[in-house]
Amino acid sequence: MSNENESVPVTQLKVYSKEGTLISTLELKDASYVIGRGEDCDIQCEGAANVSRHHAELTIRDGEAFIKDLNSTVGVMVNSKVVQASPLVTGDVIQLGMMKFIIELPPKQKKTDGAKSIVLNAVTEDAAAHMEQDLALISGRCAEIRAEVGKVIVGQSETVEGILAALLCQGHCLLIGVPGLAKTVMVCTFAKVLGLDTQRIQFTPDLMPSDIIGSEILKKNSDGIPELQFNQGPIFTQLLLADEINRTPPKTQAALLEAMQERQVTVAMKSFQLPLPFCVIATQNPIEQEGTYPLPEAQQDRFMLCLYLDYPSQKEELEIMVRTTARQTAECRQVIEQNEIIRFQQIVQGIGVPEEQISFAVSLIRATRPDSPEAKAAGVSEFIDWGAGPRAGQALIKGAKAIAAMDGRPAVAPEDILHLVIPVLRHRIACNYKARAEGITETEIIRRIVGKVRR
């Protein structure tokens, strides 16, 4: 029987919006397709956020597909991993900025293992070379950021490192320190160095949720007909400073929950996306508790890191006096673009984590739960009311990836996990009365756990 009338198998490329809605299904024949915002692109993503003019090239041939990054601003992701070039199989999810594609390949004849391995080896070597370049760029940029922040902030290197790590992981930070340790100045300095839009909210007892996320107001449209229009609140920014967050009631504190987790706010059953990158840095004063509202556990868990700011050393304090009382104060400059930050966040996701490091992180997290065998083995179960949940493990692995990337390394080491274990866990566990009576703090419990788990 003749095959002339049989249809030629085609590849399907399903296009989804950032909300996950299927926009269209494209049928593609064997060819190369340039994807981007440009009018000359074969697949045009008109008006798509963070998609470059010529973002990627999709090649389809003989039932196989291959995608290559065309030096885009934010990179190409396949199944949540940043790639420079990668073969594709049915079901692979391709992310270009805020656009998502899922590819479905037609059935194809099997090829020899030799031909397949040549392609994969070439891709692996190319991707490794690009990863090395990307990590060198991240490491260099982070060094520049530290240097610029250091022009204004004296010392506090661990806090600066923690904020950088959280930013690279798309996380949030809680800063705790006595008044006068430059918590607010530090956040404003970061905003300037990173080139991010910033807003400051001074949390007070009378602050309402609408003061943060915005509200609907009655306005006349172009036809002169009154209608409700959403007026955005200060949360629609990139770096949000929530100053003295524990001075407002839980109802207002909860207005940040959706924004911190979903990067969106919902008003009148409508969702509004927040600008990217988005990071919340909140501050607390640990010594003045009158008229304050402790953060609920669900709210604390949304913060990736809890960073304690300590008093400066004598040498650092002398330097502070000299810098801040002179006629001219130090100025910092912007050293990185917003799109570069988004690209770095995607690269950090691709950092490798050996299985033994994941097991190490899981053991640390489980040892914070009072009823677990790990906690009893570490001798801390009698001092804990409740421990950390799975989100703590996610934060620990993500943070370790960021530390490795800032050091220019493609894989996580045990030291990276230990570097962040205290700021990740200290606000996610609660000491009981017995621990308080014996002067045992959350930090001491974490140190005991680390000492036991490492053996």
Tab-separated table of C-alpha atoms in Angstrom:
chain	number	residue	atom	x	y	z
A	1	MET	CA	0.000	0.000	0.000
A	2	SER	CA	1.304	3.473	-0.879
A	3	ASN	CA	2.330	5.903	1.859
A	4	GLU	CA	1.743	9.011	-0.254
A	5	ASN	CA	-1.630	9.778	1.344
A	6	GLU	CA	-0.424	9.287	4.903
A	7	SER	CA	-0.088	12.511	6.891
A	8	VAL	CA	3.399	13.684	7.754
A	9	PRO	CA	3.915	13.443	11.532
A	10	VAL	CA	4.265	16.852	13.172
A	11	THR	CA	5.552	18.096	16.494
A	12	GLN	CA	3.107	19.897	18.751
A	13	LEU	CA	4.218	22.857	20.848
A	14	LYS	CA	1.661	23.873	23.461
A	15	VAL	CA	1.872	27.505	24.578
A	16	TYR	CA	0.770	28.456	28.110
A	17	SER	CA	0.317	31.791	29.858
A	18	LYS	CA	2.094	32.612	33.137
A	19	GLU	CA	-1.132	31.633	34.947
A	20	GLY	CA	-0.921	28.150	33.372
A	21	THR	CA	-3.751	28.627	30.848
A	22	LEU	CA	-3.318	26.924	27.461
A	23	ILE	CA	-3.135	29.710	24.855
A	24	SER	CA	-2.632	27.705	21.669
A	25	THR	CA	-1.182	24.524	20.178
A	26	LEU	CA	1.311	24.964	17.327
A	27	GLU	CA	1.973	22.193	14.804
A	28	LEU	CA	5.602	22.324	13.669
A	29	LYS	CA	7.268	20.466	10.819
A	30	ASP	CA	10.974	19.652	10.547
A	31	ALA	CA	12.765	23.008	10.571
A	32	SER	CA	14.487	25.534	12.841
A	33	TYR	CA	12.320	28.125	14.609
A	34	VAL	CA	13.493	31.303	16.335
A	35	ILE	CA	11.376	32.155	19.387
A	36	GLY	CA	11.253	35.689	20.809
A	37	ARG	CA	9.533	39.069	20.879
A	38	GLY	CA	10.954	40.227	17.558
A	39	GLU	CA	8.619	40.660	14.598
A	40	ASP	CA	10.982	38.549	12.477
A	41	CYS	CA	10.754	35.542	14.838
A	42	ASP	CA	9.166	32.334	13.599
A	43	ILE	CA	7.309	32.025	16.919
A	44	GLN	CA	6.591	35.522	18.209
A	45	CYS	CA	5.868	36.090	21.924
A	46	GLU	CA	4.406	39.535	21.559
A	47	GLY	CA	4.449	41.552	24.782
A	48	ALA	CA	5.732	38.627	26.890
A	49	ALA	CA	7.557	39.754	30.028
A	50	ASN	CA	11.308	38.981	30.210
A	51	VAL	CA	11.401	37.372	26.739
A	52	SER	CA	14.291	38.634	24.601
A	53	ARG	CA	13.904	39.810	21.011
A	54	HIS	CA	15.610	36.628	19.756
A	55	HIS	CA	15.402	34.362	22.817
A	56	ALA	CA	15.935	30.760	21.668
A	57	GLU	CA	16.149	28.522	18.610
A	58	LEU	CA	14.043	25.355	18.455
A	59	THR	CA	15.213	22.756	15.931
A	60	ILE	CA	13.014	19.804	14.923
A	61	ARG	CA	14.339	17.030	12.717
A	62	ASP	CA	13.422	13.357	12.194
A	63	GLY	CA	11.234	13.155	15.285
A	64	GLU	CA	13.830	14.794	17.529
A	65	ALA	CA	13.927	18.298	19.010
A	66	PHE	CA	16.707	20.502	20.299
A	67	ILE	CA	16.611	23.977	21.898
A	68	LYS	CA	19.457	26.506	22.106
A	69	ASP	CA	19.709	29.789	23.996
A	70	LEU	CA	20.436	32.742	21.696
A	71	ASN	CA	22.242	34.789	24.379
A	72	SER	CA	18.925	35.812	25.919
A	73	THR	CA	18.717	38.095	28.938
A	74	VAL	CA	17.123	35.676	31.414
A	75	GLY	CA	18.115	32.371	29.809
A	76	VAL	CA	16.271	29.199	28.815
A	77	MET	CA	14.927	26.684	31.323
A	78	VAL	CA	13.991	23.065	30.557
A	79	ASN	CA	12.159	21.286	33.377
A	80	SER	CA	13.157	24.065	35.816
A	81	LYS	CA	16.880	23.825	34.969
A	82	VAL	CA	18.837	26.537	33.163
A	83	VAL	CA	20.348	25.236	29.922
A	84	GLN	CA	22.454	26.706	27.153
A	85	ALA	CA	21.511	23.919	24.760
A	86	SER	CA	19.520	20.749	25.355
A	87	PRO	CA	17.762	17.894	23.533
A	88	LEU	CA	14.035	17.633	24.189
A	89	VAL	CA	11.647	14.726	24.707
A	90	THR	CA	7.868	14.565	24.855
A	91	GLY	CA	6.524	16.335	27.919
A	92	ASP	CA	9.523	18.609	28.493
A	93	VAL	CA	8.554	22.008	29.906
A	94	ILE	CA	10.363	24.956	28.304
A	95	GLN	CA	10.378	28.283	30.168
A	96	LEU	CA	11.319	31.506	28.346
A	97	GLY	CA	10.836	34.415	30.734
A	98	MET	CA	7.160	34.314	31.712
A	99	MET	CA	6.199	32.101	28.735
A	100	LYS	CA	5.863	28.325	29.124
A	101	PHE	CA	5.833	25.697	26.373
A	102	ILE	CA	5.313	21.928	26.485
A	103	ILE	CA	6.559	19.874	23.545
A	104	GLU	CA	5.042	16.676	22.162
A	105	LEU	CA	7.102	14.778	19.600
A	106	PRO	CA	5.670	12.291	17.080
A	107	PRO	CA	6.672	8.604	17.223
A	108	LYS	CA	10.049	8.067	15.589
A	109	GLN	CA	12.257	5.214	14.532
A	110	LYS	CA	14.970	4.209	16.952
A	111	LYS	CA	18.471	5.430	16.272
A	112	THR	CA	21.709	3.738	17.164
A	113	ASP	CA	23.066	4.414	20.627
A	114	GLY	CA	26.257	5.768	19.068
A	115	ALA	CA	24.506	8.553	17.192
A	116	LYS	CA	22.512	9.522	20.271
A	117	SER	CA	25.534	9.569	22.585
A	118	ILE	CA	27.456	11.871	20.231
A	119	VAL	CA	24.689	14.483	20.443
A	120	LEU	CA	24.309	14.185	24.210
A	121	ASN	CA	28.040	14.314	24.868
A	122	ALA	CA	28.365	17.451	22.750
A	123	VAL	CA	25.489	19.065	24.622
A	124	THR	CA	26.932	18.090	28.013
A	125	GLU	CA	30.368	19.527	27.237
A	126	ASP	CA	28.857	22.742	25.878
A	127	ALA	CA	26.556	23.135	28.882
A	128	ALA	CA	29.438	22.531	31.310
A	129	ALA	CA	31.535	25.220	29.632
A	130	HIS	CA	28.680	27.734	29.828
A	131	MET	CA	27.955	26.829	33.458
A	132	GLU	CA	31.576	27.568	34.342
A	133	GLN	CA	31.335	30.975	32.648
A	134	ASP	CA	28.019	31.723	34.366
A	135	LEU	CA	29.381	30.822	37.808
A	136	ALA	CA	32.454	32.986	37.265
A	137	LEU	CA	30.130	35.876	36.348
A	138	ILE	CA	27.949	35.337	39.450
A	139	SER	CA	30.995	35.154	41.710
A	140	GLY	CA	32.440	38.343	40.218
A	141	ARG	CA	29.167	40.264	40.430
A	142	CYS	CA	28.627	39.230	44.053
A	143	ALA	CA	32.130	40.449	44.912
A	144	GLU	CA	31.279	43.816	43.320
A	145	ILE	CA	27.997	43.991	45.269
A	146	ARG	CA	29.791	43.287	48.549
A	147	ALA	CA	32.350	45.964	47.787
A	148	GLU	CA	29.700	48.587	46.985
A	149	VAL	CA	27.586	47.740	50.030
A	150	GLY	CA	30.781	47.899	52.107
A	151	LYS	CA	31.202	51.540	51.151
A	152	VAL	CA	28.137	52.346	53.266
A	153	ILE	CA	27.825	49.435	55.701
A	154	VAL	CA	30.770	48.686	57.987
A	155	GLY	CA	31.109	45.019	58.946
A	156	GLN	CA	27.973	42.822	59.127
A	157	SER	CA	29.488	40.567	56.463
A	158	GLU	CA	27.360	37.552	57.444
A	159	THR	CA	24.180	39.598	57.101
A	160	VAL	CA	25.247	40.916	53.681
A	161	GLU	CA	26.064	37.363	52.587
A	162	GLY	CA	22.692	36.122	53.825
A	163	ILE	CA	20.709	38.798	51.984
A	164	LEU	CA	22.614	38.024	48.775
A	165	ALA	CA	21.929	34.292	49.159
A	166	ALA	CA	18.219	34.895	49.782
A	167	LEU	CA	17.975	37.159	46.745
A	168	LEU	CA	19.620	34.549	44.491
A	169	CYS	CA	17.128	31.947	45.793
A	170	GLN	CA	14.065	34.176	45.402
A	171	GLY	CA	13.720	34.102	49.195
A	172	HIS	CA	12.991	36.638	51.931
A	173	CYS	CA	14.911	37.757	55.030
A	174	LEU	CA	14.016	38.662	58.604
A	175	LEU	CA	16.582	40.994	60.214
A	176	ILE	CA	16.654	41.115	64.015
A	177	GLY	CA	18.825	43.601	65.882
A	178	VAL	CA	18.783	46.391	68.428
A	179	PRO	CA	18.176	49.960	67.198
A	180	GLY	CA	21.018	51.736	65.451
A	181	LEU	CA	22.667	48.770	63.697
A	182	ALA	CA	21.844	50.084	60.188
A	183	LYS	CA	19.139	47.544	59.328
A	184	THR	CA	17.131	50.068	57.319
A	185	VAL	CA	20.230	51.634	55.770
A	186	MET	CA	21.426	48.188	54.691
A	187	VAL	CA	18.200	47.437	52.802
A	188	CYS	CA	18.191	50.848	51.101
A	189	THR	CA	21.844	50.359	50.119
A	190	PHE	CA	21.080	46.964	48.594
A	191	ALA	CA	18.214	48.479	46.595
A	192	LYS	CA	20.539	51.100	45.139
A	193	VAL	CA	23.379	48.684	44.360
A	194	LEU	CA	21.007	46.169	42.753
A	195	GLY	CA	19.044	48.807	40.834
A	196	LEU	CA	15.713	47.624	42.251
A	197	ASP	CA	12.566	49.615	42.902
A	198	THR	CA	12.031	49.799	46.645
A	199	GLN	CA	9.289	50.766	49.066
A	200	ARG	CA	9.380	51.099	52.840
A	201	ILE	CA	6.365	50.298	55.017
A	202	GLN	CA	6.547	51.403	58.639
A	203	PHE	CA	4.411	48.840	60.445
A	204	THR	CA	2.254	50.396	63.157
A	205	PRO	CA	-0.704	49.113	65.251
A	206	ASP	CA	-3.232	50.976	63.098
A	207	LEU	CA	-1.887	49.732	59.740
A	208	MET	CA	-4.499	47.929	57.626
A	209	PRO	CA	-4.006	45.208	54.944
A	210	SER	CA	-5.261	47.623	52.272
A	211	ASP	CA	-2.457	50.012	53.236
A	212	ILE	CA	-0.044	47.336	52.017
A	213	ILE	CA	-1.652	45.614	49.029
A	214	GLY	CA	-3.903	48.438	47.802
A	215	SER	CA	-7.648	48.801	47.397
A	216	GLU	CA	-10.395	49.414	44.872
A	217	ILE	CA	-11.582	52.981	44.403
A	218	LEU	CA	-14.401	54.427	42.325
A	219	LYS	CA	-13.170	56.243	39.205
A	220	LYS	CA	-14.685	57.326	35.929
A	221	ASN	CA	-13.480	55.468	32.868
A	222	SER	CA	-12.841	56.978	29.422
A	223	ASP	CA	-16.583	56.952	28.734
A	224	GLY	CA	-17.320	58.850	31.925
A	225	ILE	CA	-18.947	55.838	33.603
A	226	PRO	CA	-17.955	55.248	37.235
A	227	GLU	CA	-16.266	51.896	37.874
A	228	LEU	CA	-14.117	50.267	40.509
A	229	GLN	CA	-10.420	50.408	39.714
A	230	PHE	CA	-7.603	48.795	41.688
A	231	ASN	CA	-5.133	51.239	43.196
A	232	GLN	CA	-1.844	49.430	43.844
A	233	GLY	CA	-0.285	49.561	47.298
A	234	PRO	CA	3.422	49.800	48.214
A	235	ILE	CA	3.817	46.012	47.971
A	236	PHE	CA	4.005	46.433	44.186
A	237	THR	CA	7.738	46.913	44.225
A	238	GLN	CA	10.833	44.719	43.907
A	239	LEU	CA	12.542	45.154	47.276
A	240	LEU	CA	10.071	45.717	50.100
A	241	LEU	CA	11.293	46.890	53.504
A	242	ALA	CA	8.799	45.863	56.197
A	243	ASP	CA	10.149	47.961	59.063
A	244	GLU	CA	9.342	46.723	62.587
A	245	ILE	CA	6.948	44.127	61.227
A	246	ASN	CA	6.013	42.917	64.718
A	247	ARG	CA	4.363	46.250	65.615
A	248	THR	CA	1.258	45.568	63.541
A	249	PRO	CA	-1.563	43.078	64.316
A	250	PRO	CA	-1.544	39.563	62.764
A	251	LYS	CA	-4.374	40.516	60.383
A	252	THR	CA	-2.088	43.052	58.710
A	253	GLN	CA	0.994	40.825	58.922
A	254	ALA	CA	-0.963	38.144	57.036
A	255	ALA	CA	-1.364	40.508	54.059
A	256	LEU	CA	2.196	39.537	53.116
A	257	LEU	CA	1.612	35.770	53.054
A	258	GLU	CA	0.352	35.386	49.479
A	259	ALA	CA	2.823	37.925	48.123
A	260	MET	CA	5.811	36.184	49.691
A	261	GLN	CA	4.832	32.717	48.522
A	262	GLU	CA	3.021	33.255	45.211
A	263	ARG	CA	4.494	36.605	44.076
A	264	GLN	CA	0.973	37.922	43.624
A	265	VAL	CA	-1.851	39.571	45.577
A	266	THR	CA	-5.574	38.935	45.279
A	267	VAL	CA	-8.153	41.690	45.636
A	268	ALA	CA	-11.867	41.260	44.910
A	269	MET	CA	-11.230	37.789	43.444
A	270	LYS	CA	-8.670	39.175	40.980
A	271	SER	CA	-4.980	38.261	41.121
A	272	PHE	CA	-2.256	40.792	40.341
A	273	GLN	CA	1.314	39.717	39.621
A	274	LEU	CA	4.149	41.435	41.480
A	275	PRO	CA	7.216	42.705	39.600
A	276	LEU	CA	10.240	40.412	39.452
A	277	PRO	CA	12.614	40.013	41.161
A	278	PHE	CA	10.602	40.377	44.372
A	279	CYS	CA	12.066	40.198	47.871
A	280	VAL	CA	10.742	41.128	51.318
A	281	ILE	CA	13.196	42.148	54.026
A	282	ALA	CA	11.550	42.660	57.399
A	283	THR	CA	13.120	44.073	60.564
A	284	GLN	CA	12.422	43.470	64.241
A	285	ASN	CA	13.626	45.029	67.480
A	286	PRO	CA	14.317	42.211	69.991
A	287	ILE	CA	14.493	44.291	73.180
A	288	GLU	CA	11.306	46.349	73.143
A	289	GLN	CA	8.268	44.046	73.329
A	290	GLU	CA	5.586	46.391	74.662
A	291	GLY	CA	2.879	46.992	72.066
A	292	THR	CA	4.214	44.332	69.692
A	293	TYR	CA	2.605	41.294	68.043
A	294	PRO	CA	4.882	38.245	67.651
A	295	LEU	CA	4.907	36.909	64.114
A	296	PRO	CA	2.719	33.797	63.701
A	297	GLU	CA	4.618	30.610	62.891
A	298	ALA	CA	3.165	30.513	59.354
A	299	GLN	CA	4.478	34.028	58.735
A	300	GLN	CA	7.940	33.261	60.135
A	301	ASP	CA	8.169	30.156	57.968
A	302	ARG	CA	7.799	32.313	54.840
A	303	PHE	CA	11.130	33.974	55.626
A	304	MET	CA	13.951	31.914	54.177
A	305	LEU	CA	16.550	33.329	56.592
A	306	CYS	CA	16.479	34.932	60.029
A	307	LEU	CA	19.617	37.053	60.383
A	308	TYR	CA	20.793	38.471	63.703
A	309	LEU	CA	22.738	41.730	63.595
A	310	ASP	CA	25.252	42.027	66.432
A	311	TYR	CA	27.123	45.026	67.800
A	312	PRO	CA	30.157	46.061	65.732
A	313	SER	CA	33.680	45.394	66.967
A	314	GLN	CA	35.717	48.277	68.369
A	315	LYS	CA	37.600	48.683	65.088
A	316	GLU	CA	34.365	48.662	63.083
A	317	GLU	CA	32.722	51.147	65.447
A	318	LEU	CA	35.635	53.545	65.080
A	319	GLU	CA	35.282	53.278	61.303
A	320	ILE	CA	31.550	53.997	61.588
A	321	MET	CA	32.229	57.158	63.598
A	322	VAL	CA	34.768	58.392	61.051
A	323	ARG	CA	32.550	57.707	58.024
A	324	THR	CA	29.245	59.008	59.330
A	325	THR	CA	30.450	62.222	60.977
A	326	ALA	CA	32.522	63.507	58.080
A	327	ARG	CA	31.392	66.315	55.770
A	328	GLN	CA	30.938	63.914	52.867
A	329	THR	CA	29.410	60.482	53.261
A	330	ALA	CA	30.208	57.489	51.074
A	331	GLU	CA	28.076	56.857	47.986
A	332	CYS	CA	27.448	53.512	46.329
A	333	ARG	CA	26.606	52.786	42.701
A	334	GLN	CA	24.483	50.263	40.826
A	335	VAL	CA	26.537	47.281	39.637
A	336	ILE	CA	23.930	44.873	38.244
A	337	GLU	CA	20.802	44.986	36.080
A	338	GLN	CA	17.420	43.554	37.070
A	339	ASN	CA	17.320	41.063	34.199
A	340	GLU	CA	20.779	39.857	35.214
A	341	ILE	CA	19.482	39.107	38.721
A	342	ILE	CA	16.644	37.016	37.248
A	343	ARG	CA	19.122	35.116	35.086
A	344	PHE	CA	21.372	34.476	38.094
A	345	GLN	CA	18.374	33.114	40.013
A	346	GLN	CA	17.761	30.628	37.212
A	347	ILE	CA	21.430	29.607	37.079
A	348	VAL	CA	21.479	28.971	40.830
A	349	GLN	CA	18.582	26.530	40.400
A	350	GLY	CA	20.863	24.449	38.154
A	351	ILE	CA	23.588	24.000	40.795
A	352	GLY	CA	24.116	20.310	41.528
A	353	VAL	CA	23.360	18.797	44.936
A	354	PRO	CA	24.924	15.377	45.670
A	355	GLU	CA	22.589	12.844	47.261
A	356	GLU	CA	24.669	12.701	50.433
A	357	GLN	CA	24.242	16.472	50.941
A	358	ILE	CA	20.471	16.160	50.566
A	359	SER	CA	20.503	13.356	53.144
A	360	PHE	CA	22.630	15.546	55.451
A	361	ALA	CA	20.143	18.428	55.152
A	362	VAL	CA	17.156	16.127	55.764
A	363	SER	CA	18.822	14.668	58.867
A	364	LEU	CA	19.389	18.169	60.255
A	365	ILE	CA	15.761	19.148	59.667
A	366	ARG	CA	14.322	15.955	61.153
A	367	ALA	CA	16.480	16.329	64.258
A	368	THR	CA	14.576	19.526	65.149
A	369	ARG	CA	11.289	17.609	65.615
A	370	PRO	CA	10.876	16.549	69.244
A	371	ASP	CA	9.298	13.134	68.548
A	372	SER	CA	11.780	12.067	65.874
A	373	PRO	CA	14.523	9.453	66.492
A	374	GLU	CA	17.082	11.989	65.208
A	375	ALA	CA	16.102	14.520	67.903
A	376	LYS	CA	16.330	11.893	70.638
A	377	ALA	CA	19.718	10.749	69.341
A	378	ALA	CA	20.955	14.349	69.429
A	379	GLY	CA	19.661	14.775	72.983
A	380	VAL	CA	17.465	17.801	72.201
A	381	SER	CA	13.948	16.346	72.117
A	382	GLU	CA	13.232	17.367	75.732
A	383	PHE	CA	13.926	21.039	74.925
A	384	ILE	CA	11.748	21.526	71.810
A	385	ASP	CA	8.022	22.220	71.537
A	386	TRP	CA	7.904	21.940	67.749
A	387	GLY	CA	10.432	21.728	64.949
A	388	ALA	CA	10.993	22.726	61.345
A	389	GLY	CA	8.848	21.541	58.438
A	390	PRO	CA	9.828	20.532	54.876
A	391	ARG	CA	9.998	24.195	53.793
A	392	ALA	CA	13.074	24.534	56.018
A	393	GLY	CA	14.804	21.750	54.070
A	394	GLN	CA	13.947	23.444	50.797
A	395	ALA	CA	15.364	26.726	52.083
A	396	LEU	CA	18.539	25.001	53.286
A	397	ILE	CA	19.205	23.323	49.918
A	398	LYS	CA	18.373	26.454	47.921
A	399	GLY	CA	20.550	28.602	50.167
A	400	ALA	CA	23.437	26.138	49.899
A	401	LYS	CA	23.148	26.343	46.111
A	402	ALA	CA	23.430	30.129	46.308
A	403	ILE	CA	26.499	29.953	48.579
A	404	ALA	CA	28.163	27.529	46.143
A	405	ALA	CA	27.323	29.765	43.165
A	406	MET	CA	28.702	32.862	44.896
A	407	ASP	CA	31.915	30.901	45.429
A	408	GLY	CA	31.995	29.873	41.758
A	409	ARG	CA	31.377	26.153	42.399
A	410	PRO	CA	28.943	23.984	40.366
A	411	ALA	CA	27.947	21.683	43.249
A	412	VAL	CA	26.946	22.003	46.910
A	413	ALA	CA	29.438	21.027	49.623
A	414	PRO	CA	28.679	20.209	53.304
A	415	GLU	CA	30.173	23.562	54.310
A	416	ASP	CA	27.522	25.370	52.255
A	417	ILE	CA	24.752	23.687	54.255
A	418	LEU	CA	26.496	24.393	57.565
A	419	HIS	CA	26.975	28.021	56.545
A	420	LEU	CA	23.205	28.619	56.558
A	421	VAL	CA	21.836	26.012	58.967
A	422	ILE	CA	21.459	28.465	61.872
A	423	PRO	CA	19.742	31.336	59.977
A	424	VAL	CA	17.457	28.822	58.228
A	425	LEU	CA	16.378	26.987	61.393
A	426	ARG	CA	16.535	29.455	64.296
A	427	HIS	CA	13.070	30.929	63.610
A	428	ARG	CA	11.485	27.599	62.686
A	429	ILE	CA	11.874	25.818	66.016
A	430	ALA	CA	10.470	26.704	69.437
A	431	CYS	CA	12.156	26.017	72.757
A	432	ASN	CA	9.962	24.854	75.624
A	433	TYR	CA	9.887	26.065	79.210
A	434	LYS	CA	12.602	23.610	80.311
A	435	ALA	CA	15.021	24.973	77.727
A	436	ARG	CA	14.329	28.560	78.781
A	437	ALA	CA	14.844	27.653	82.453
A	438	GLU	CA	18.235	26.134	81.663
A	439	GLY	CA	19.255	29.017	79.412
A	440	ILE	CA	19.230	26.944	76.223
A	441	THR	CA	18.382	28.912	73.070
A	442	GLU	CA	17.335	27.839	69.583
A	443	THR	CA	20.855	28.540	68.346
A	444	GLU	CA	22.364	26.274	71.012
A	445	ILE	CA	19.951	23.483	70.064
A	446	ILE	CA	20.929	23.797	66.398
A	447	ARG	CA	24.616	23.607	67.318
A	448	ARG	CA	24.001	20.437	69.316
A	449	ILE	CA	22.127	18.912	66.394
A	450	VAL	CA	24.921	19.784	63.950
A	451	GLY	CA	27.537	18.335	66.280
A	452	LYS	CA	25.632	15.063	66.542
A	453	VAL	CA	24.562	14.676	62.905
A	454	ARG	CA	28.076	15.355	61.565
A	455	ARG	CA	29.577	12.463	63.541
